[in-house]
Tab-separated table of C-alpha atoms in Angstrom:
chain	number	residue	atom	x	y	z
Q	1	GLU	CA	30.186	40.556	29.745
Q	2	ARG	CA	29.006	40.737	26.120
Q	3	PHE	CA	26.118	38.421	26.897
Q	4	ASP	CA	25.131	40.482	29.931
Q	5	ASP	CA	24.946	43.604	27.769
Q	6	ALA	CA	22.910	41.737	25.142
Q	7	LEU	CA	20.623	40.331	27.833
Q	8	GLU	CA	19.945	43.761	29.271
Q	9	GLY	CA	19.144	45.169	25.827
Q	10	TYR	CA	16.950	42.206	24.941
Q	11	ARG	CA	14.941	42.427	28.160
Q	12	ALA	CA	14.375	46.157	27.617
Q	13	ALA	CA	13.346	45.772	23.961
Q	14	ASN	CA	9.666	45.943	23.093
Q	15	PRO	CA	9.013	44.385	20.693
Q	16	LYS	CA	11.778	41.808	20.910
Q	17	PRO	CA	14.209	41.946	17.981
Q	18	ALA	CA	13.934	39.412	15.179
Q	19	ILE	CA	16.999	37.506	14.064
Q	20	SER	CA	18.742	38.849	10.980
Q	21	GLU	CA	19.020	37.004	7.684
Q	22	GLU	CA	22.654	36.275	8.546
Q	23	VAL	CA	21.637	34.565	11.793
Q	24	ARG	CA	18.829	32.720	9.987
Q	25	GLN	CA	21.428	31.322	7.583
Q	26	PHE	CA	23.422	29.905	10.503
Q	27	GLU	CA	20.205	28.509	12.003
Q	28	VAL	CA	19.319	26.676	8.783
Q	29	MET	CA	22.863	25.337	8.418
Q	30	ALA	CA	22.926	24.167	12.051
Q	31	THR	CA	19.526	22.490	11.735
Q	32	ALA	CA	20.706	20.612	8.658
Q	33	ALA	CA	23.905	19.588	10.432
Q	34	VAL	CA	21.933	18.226	13.411
Q	35	ARG	CA	19.630	16.312	11.078
Q	36	GLU	CA	22.726	14.750	9.481
Q	37	LYS	CA	24.273	14.085	12.917
Q	38	ARG	CA	27.180	16.458	12.209
Q	39	PHE	CA	27.080	17.828	15.729
Q	40	VAL	CA	30.433	19.631	15.690
Q	41	ASP	CA	29.374	21.507	12.548
Q	42	ALA	CA	26.063	22.355	14.209
Q	43	VAL	CA	27.827	23.800	17.254
Q	44	ASN	CA	30.050	25.889	14.978
Q	45	ASP	CA	27.015	27.201	13.076
Q	46	TYR	CA	25.086	28.041	16.229
Q	47	SER	CA	28.181	29.723	17.676
Q	48	GLN	CA	28.531	31.912	14.595
Q	49	GLY	CA	24.879	32.919	14.830
Q	50	LEU	CA	25.232	33.678	18.528
Q	51	ALA	CA	28.322	35.789	17.849
Q	52	VAL	CA	26.059	38.048	15.779
Q	53	ALA	CA	23.021	37.859	18.082
Q	54	PRO	CA	23.903	36.620	21.597
Q	55	TRP	CA	20.287	37.344	22.622
Q	56	TRP	CA	19.016	34.671	20.175
Q	57	ALA	CA	17.254	32.486	22.734
Q	58	GLN	CA	16.473	29.540	20.446
Q	59	GLY	CA	20.103	29.469	19.346
Q	60	GLN	CA	21.248	29.337	22.978
Q	61	PHE	CA	18.810	26.490	23.645
Q	62	ASN	CA	19.725	24.489	20.552
Q	63	GLU	CA	23.460	24.915	21.034
Q	64	ALA	CA	23.051	23.703	24.622
Q	65	LEU	CA	21.331	20.528	23.426
Q	66	VAL	CA	23.980	19.803	20.805
Q	67	LEU	CA	26.810	20.442	23.262
Q	68	GLY	CA	25.106	18.062	25.686
Q	69	GLN	CA	24.955	15.469	22.922
Q	70	LEU	CA	28.728	15.901	22.509
Q	71	THR	CA	29.145	15.565	26.307
Q	72	TYR	CA	30.484	19.121	26.677
Q	73	TYR	CA	28.370	19.537	29.770
Q	74	ASP	CA	29.977	22.724	31.155
Q	75	GLN	CA	29.338	24.555	27.899
Q	76	ALA	CA	25.879	23.013	27.522
Q	77	ILE	CA	24.935	24.220	31.001
Q	78	ASP	CA	26.256	27.709	30.237
Q	79	HIS	CA	24.134	28.008	27.082
Q	80	MET	CA	21.025	26.599	28.754
Q	81	GLN	CA	21.440	29.087	31.606
Q	82	LYS	CA	21.682	31.872	29.034
Q	83	TYR	CA	18.502	30.585	27.406
Q	84	LEU	CA	16.698	30.684	30.747
Q	85	ALA	CA	18.026	34.180	31.455
Q	86	LEU	CA	16.626	35.342	28.101
Q	87	VAL	CA	13.220	33.673	28.427
Q	88	PRO	CA	12.650	32.802	32.103
Q	89	ASP	CA	8.927	32.300	31.493
Q	90	ALA	CA	9.349	29.947	28.529
Q	91	GLN	CA	6.911	27.042	28.400
Q	92	ASN	CA	9.848	24.650	28.574
Q	93	ALA	CA	11.660	26.491	31.392
Q	94	ARG	CA	11.150	23.615	33.860
Q	95	ALA	CA	12.413	21.056	31.345
Q	96	ALA	CA	15.400	23.288	30.524
Q	97	GLN	CA	16.315	23.618	34.204
Q	98	ASP	CA	15.888	19.874	34.682
Q	99	GLN	CA	18.235	19.269	31.744
Q	100	ILE	CA	20.834	21.418	33.492
Q	101	TYR	CA	20.480	19.212	36.580
Q	102	ALA	CA	20.872	16.087	34.431
Q	103	TRP	CA	24.047	17.440	32.840
Q	104	LYS	CA	25.433	18.372	36.253
Q	105	GLY	CA	24.861	14.778	37.317
Q	106	LYS	CA	26.743	13.514	34.265
Q	107	GLN	CA	29.695	15.837	34.850
Q	108	GLY	CA	30.879	13.685	37.740
Q	109	THR	CA	30.759	10.513	35.631
Q	110	GLN	CA	33.172	11.847	32.986
Q	111	GLN	CA	36.239	11.592	35.186
């Protein structure tokens, strides 16, 4: 529900809002954590940034990728779908949707 409200506000905004310094801090921390292969820390940092700005499309995308790396496919799919809802015309929209399909295929192999 909170995301749906944020999505509606984001789509209506012109120009689109920039991320705050607080969210940027979480982005920098998450990027460093990914670089150091501390994926759980990265997910926590992205999650904190998204709690402040659920409309942060790049955060949704990046958290999806990290969750996929951790094999949390349900959550990864959810975040990638949010990314696509925020920026349906993104240059990488096809690749993002294909990644969702790949994760769905892996879900059945986790049992």
